[in-house]
XYZ file of N, CA and C in Angstrom:
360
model
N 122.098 125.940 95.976
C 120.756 125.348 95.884
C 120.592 124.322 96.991
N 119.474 124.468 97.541
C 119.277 123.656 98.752
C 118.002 122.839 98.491
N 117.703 121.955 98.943
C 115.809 121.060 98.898
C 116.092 120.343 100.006
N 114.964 120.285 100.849
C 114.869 119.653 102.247
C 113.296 119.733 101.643
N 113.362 118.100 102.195
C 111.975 117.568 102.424
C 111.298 117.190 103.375
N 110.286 117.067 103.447
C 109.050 116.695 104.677
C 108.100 115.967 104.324
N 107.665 115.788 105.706
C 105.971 114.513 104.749
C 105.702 113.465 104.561
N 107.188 112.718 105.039
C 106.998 111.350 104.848
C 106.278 110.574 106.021
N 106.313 109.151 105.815
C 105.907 108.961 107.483
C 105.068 107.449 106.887
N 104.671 106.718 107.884
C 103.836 105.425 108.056
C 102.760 105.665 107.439
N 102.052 104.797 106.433
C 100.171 105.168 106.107
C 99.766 103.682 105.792
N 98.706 103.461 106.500
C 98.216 102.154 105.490
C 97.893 102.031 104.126
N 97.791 100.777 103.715
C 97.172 100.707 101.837
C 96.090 101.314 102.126
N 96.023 102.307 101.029
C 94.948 103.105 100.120
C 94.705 104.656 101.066
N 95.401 104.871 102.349
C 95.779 106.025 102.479
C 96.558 107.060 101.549
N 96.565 108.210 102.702
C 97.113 109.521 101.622
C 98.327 110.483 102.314
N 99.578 110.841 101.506
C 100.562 111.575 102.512
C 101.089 112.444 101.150
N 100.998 113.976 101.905
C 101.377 114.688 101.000
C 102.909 115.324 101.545
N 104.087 115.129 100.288
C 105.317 115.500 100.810
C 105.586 116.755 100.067
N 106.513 117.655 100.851
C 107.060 119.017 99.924
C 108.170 119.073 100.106
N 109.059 119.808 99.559
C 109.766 120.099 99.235
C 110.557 121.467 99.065
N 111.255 122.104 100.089
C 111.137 123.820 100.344
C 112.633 123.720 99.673
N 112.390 124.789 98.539
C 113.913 125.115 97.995
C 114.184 126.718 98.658
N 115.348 126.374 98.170
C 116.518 127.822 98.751
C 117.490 127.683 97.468
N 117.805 128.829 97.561
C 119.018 129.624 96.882
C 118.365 129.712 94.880
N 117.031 129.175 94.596
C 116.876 129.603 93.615
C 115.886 129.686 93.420
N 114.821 130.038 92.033
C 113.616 129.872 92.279
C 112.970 128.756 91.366
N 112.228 128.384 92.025
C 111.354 127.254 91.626
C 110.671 127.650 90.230
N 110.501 128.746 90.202
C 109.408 129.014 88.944
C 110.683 129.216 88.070
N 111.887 128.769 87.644
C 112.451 128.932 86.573
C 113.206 127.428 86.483
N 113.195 126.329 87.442
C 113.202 125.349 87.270
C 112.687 124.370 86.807
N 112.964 122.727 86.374
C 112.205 121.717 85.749
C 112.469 121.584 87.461
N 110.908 120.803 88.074
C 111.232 120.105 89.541
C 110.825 118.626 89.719
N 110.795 118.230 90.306
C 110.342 116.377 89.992
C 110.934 115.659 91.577
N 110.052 115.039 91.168
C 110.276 113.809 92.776
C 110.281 112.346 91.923
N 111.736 111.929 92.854
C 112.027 110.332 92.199
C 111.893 109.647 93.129
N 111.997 108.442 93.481
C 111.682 107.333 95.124
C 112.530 105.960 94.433
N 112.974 105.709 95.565
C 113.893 104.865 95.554
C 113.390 103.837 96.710
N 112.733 102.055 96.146
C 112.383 100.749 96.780
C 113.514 100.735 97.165
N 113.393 99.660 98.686
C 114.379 99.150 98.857
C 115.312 98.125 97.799
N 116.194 97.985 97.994
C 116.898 97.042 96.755
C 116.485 97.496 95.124
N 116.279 98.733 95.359
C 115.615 98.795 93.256
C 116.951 100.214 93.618
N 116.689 100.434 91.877
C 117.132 101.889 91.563
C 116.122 103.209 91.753
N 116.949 104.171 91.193
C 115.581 105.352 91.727
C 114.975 105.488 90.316
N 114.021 105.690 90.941
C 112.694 105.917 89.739
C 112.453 107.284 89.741
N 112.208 107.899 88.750
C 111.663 109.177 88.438
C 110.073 108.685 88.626
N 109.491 109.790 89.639
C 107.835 109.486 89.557
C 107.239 110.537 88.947
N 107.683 111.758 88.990
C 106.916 112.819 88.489
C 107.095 114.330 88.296
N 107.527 114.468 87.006
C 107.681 115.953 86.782
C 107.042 116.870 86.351
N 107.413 118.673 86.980
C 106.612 119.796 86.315
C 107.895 120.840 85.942
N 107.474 121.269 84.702
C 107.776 121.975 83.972
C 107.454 123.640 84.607
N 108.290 124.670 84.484
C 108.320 126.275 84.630
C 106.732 126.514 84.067
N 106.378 125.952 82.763
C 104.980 126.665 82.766
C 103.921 125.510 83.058
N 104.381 124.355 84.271
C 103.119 123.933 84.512
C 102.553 122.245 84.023
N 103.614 122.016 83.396
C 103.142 120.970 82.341
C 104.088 119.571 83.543
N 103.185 118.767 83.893
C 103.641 117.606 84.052
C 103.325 116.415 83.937
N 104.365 115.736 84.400
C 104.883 113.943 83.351
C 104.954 113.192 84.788
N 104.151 111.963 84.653
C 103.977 111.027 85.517
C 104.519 109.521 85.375
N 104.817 108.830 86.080
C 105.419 107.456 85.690
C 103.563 106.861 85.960
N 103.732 105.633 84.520
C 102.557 104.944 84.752
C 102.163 103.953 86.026
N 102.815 103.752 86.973
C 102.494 103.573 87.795
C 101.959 104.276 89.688
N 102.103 105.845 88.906
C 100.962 106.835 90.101
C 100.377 107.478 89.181
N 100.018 107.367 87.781
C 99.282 108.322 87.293
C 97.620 108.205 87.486
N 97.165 109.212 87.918
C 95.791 109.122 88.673
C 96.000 109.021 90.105
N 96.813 109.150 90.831
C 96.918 108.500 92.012
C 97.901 109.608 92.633
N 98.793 110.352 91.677
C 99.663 111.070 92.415
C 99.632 112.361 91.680
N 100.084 113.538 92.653
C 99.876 115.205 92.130
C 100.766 115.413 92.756
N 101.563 116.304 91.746
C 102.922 116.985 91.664
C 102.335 119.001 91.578
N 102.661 119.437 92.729
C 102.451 120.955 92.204
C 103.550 121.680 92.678
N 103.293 123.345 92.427
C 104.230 123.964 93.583
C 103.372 125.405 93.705
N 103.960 125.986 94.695
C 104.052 127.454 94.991
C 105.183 128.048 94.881
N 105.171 128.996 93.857
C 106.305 129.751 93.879
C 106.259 130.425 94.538
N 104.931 131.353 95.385
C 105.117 131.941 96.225
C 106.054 131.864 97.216
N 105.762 130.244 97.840
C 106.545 129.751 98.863
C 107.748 129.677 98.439
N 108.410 128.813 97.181
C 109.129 128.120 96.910
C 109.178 126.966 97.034
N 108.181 125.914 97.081
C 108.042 124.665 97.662
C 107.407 123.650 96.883
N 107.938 122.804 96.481
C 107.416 121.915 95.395
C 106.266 120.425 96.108
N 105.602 120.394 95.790
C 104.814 119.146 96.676
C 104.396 117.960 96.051
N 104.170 117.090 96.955
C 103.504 115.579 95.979
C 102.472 114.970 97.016
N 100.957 114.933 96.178
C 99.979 114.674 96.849
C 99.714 113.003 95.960
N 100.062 112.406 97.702
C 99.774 110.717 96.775
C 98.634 109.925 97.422
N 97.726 109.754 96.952
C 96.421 108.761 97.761
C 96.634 107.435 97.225
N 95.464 106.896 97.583
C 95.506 105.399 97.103
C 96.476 104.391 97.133
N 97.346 104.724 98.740
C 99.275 104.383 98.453
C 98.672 102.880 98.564
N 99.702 102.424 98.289
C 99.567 100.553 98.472
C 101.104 100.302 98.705
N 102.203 99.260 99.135
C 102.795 98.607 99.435
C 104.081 99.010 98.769
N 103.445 98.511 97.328
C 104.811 99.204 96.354
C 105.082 100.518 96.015
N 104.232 101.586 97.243
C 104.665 102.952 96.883
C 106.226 103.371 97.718
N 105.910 102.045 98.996
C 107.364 102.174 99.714
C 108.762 102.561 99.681
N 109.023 103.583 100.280
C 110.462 103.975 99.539
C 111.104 105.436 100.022
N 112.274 105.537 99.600
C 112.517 107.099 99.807
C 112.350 107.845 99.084
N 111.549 109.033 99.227
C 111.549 109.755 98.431
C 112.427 111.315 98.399
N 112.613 111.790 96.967
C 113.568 112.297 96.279
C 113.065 113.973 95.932
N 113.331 114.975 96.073
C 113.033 116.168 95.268
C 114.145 116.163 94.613
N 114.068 117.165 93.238
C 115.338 117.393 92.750
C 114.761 118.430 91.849
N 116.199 119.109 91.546
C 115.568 120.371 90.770
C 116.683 120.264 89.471
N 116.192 120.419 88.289
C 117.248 121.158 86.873
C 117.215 122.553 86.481
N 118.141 123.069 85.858
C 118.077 124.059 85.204
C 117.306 124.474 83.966
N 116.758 122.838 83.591
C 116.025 122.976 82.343
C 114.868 123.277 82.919
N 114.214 123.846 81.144
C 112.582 124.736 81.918
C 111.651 123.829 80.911
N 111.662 122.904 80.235
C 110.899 121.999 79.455
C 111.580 120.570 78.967
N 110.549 119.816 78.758
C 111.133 118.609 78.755
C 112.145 117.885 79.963
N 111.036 118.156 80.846
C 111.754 118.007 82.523
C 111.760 116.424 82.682
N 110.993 115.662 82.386
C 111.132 114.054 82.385
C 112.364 113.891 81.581
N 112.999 114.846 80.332
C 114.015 114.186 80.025
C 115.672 114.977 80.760
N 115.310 115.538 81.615
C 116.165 116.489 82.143
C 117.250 115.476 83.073
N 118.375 116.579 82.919
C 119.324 115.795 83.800
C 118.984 116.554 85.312
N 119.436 115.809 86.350
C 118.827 116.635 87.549
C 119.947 116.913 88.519
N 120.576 117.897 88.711
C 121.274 118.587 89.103
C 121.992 118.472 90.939
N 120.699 118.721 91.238
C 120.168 119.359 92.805
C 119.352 118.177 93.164
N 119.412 117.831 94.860
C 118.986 116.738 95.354
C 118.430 117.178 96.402
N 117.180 117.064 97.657
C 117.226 116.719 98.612
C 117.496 115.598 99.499
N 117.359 115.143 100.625
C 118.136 114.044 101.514
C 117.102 113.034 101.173
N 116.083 113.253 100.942
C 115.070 112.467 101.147
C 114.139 111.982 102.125
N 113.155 111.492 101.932
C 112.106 111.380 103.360
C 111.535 110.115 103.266
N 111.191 109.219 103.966
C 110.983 108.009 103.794
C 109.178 107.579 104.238
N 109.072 107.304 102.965
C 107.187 106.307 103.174
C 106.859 104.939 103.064
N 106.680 104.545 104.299
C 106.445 103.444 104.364
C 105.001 103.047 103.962
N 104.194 102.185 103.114
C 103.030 101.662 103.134
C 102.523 100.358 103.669
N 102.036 100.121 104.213
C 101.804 98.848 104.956
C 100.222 98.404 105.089
């Protein structure tokens, strides 16, 4: 299992940067998938998961503000975030489980390197 990410990059407050996430070696549509971000000096935060049929879980601090989808076509999991402000700063995380529900409570397996967003 592989995840390499893209997308990150510089935006001012209340701009918008959408990151994805291209998996290999399995498929996305039988995975729980989720993106976590990690502040400088904090731990990593889980921001947002989707479930095999669709169903996803947001941390209250991007809900309304951030979209988690994918294409299975592609294989590529994405996160569409507007309205960034300051404390969205951080690296961000794909990761994939084997579980197919209850993906916020999932253990997460599979990592990408991460991609880094700065807000300023």
């Amino acid at each position: 299992v592989q995840l390499v990410e893209s997308g990150g990059g510089s935006v001012q407050t209340g701009g918008s940067l959408r990151l994805s996430c291209a998996a290999s070696g399995y498929r996305t549509s039988t995975y729980c998938m989720a993106w976590f971000r990690q502040a400088p000096g904090k731990g990593r935060e889980q921001v947002a998961t989707l479930t095999t049929a669709g169903y996803t879980d947001y941390a209250d601090s991007v809900k309304g503000r951030f979209t988690i989808s994918k294409d299975n076509a592609k294989n590529t999991l994405y996160l569409q975030m507007s309205s960034l402000t300051p404390e969205d700063t951080g690296i961000y995380y794909c990761a994939a489980s084997p579980w197919t529900t209850s993906c916020h409570l999932a253990p997460y397996n599979y990592w990408g390197q991460g991609t880094q967003v700065t807000v300023s």
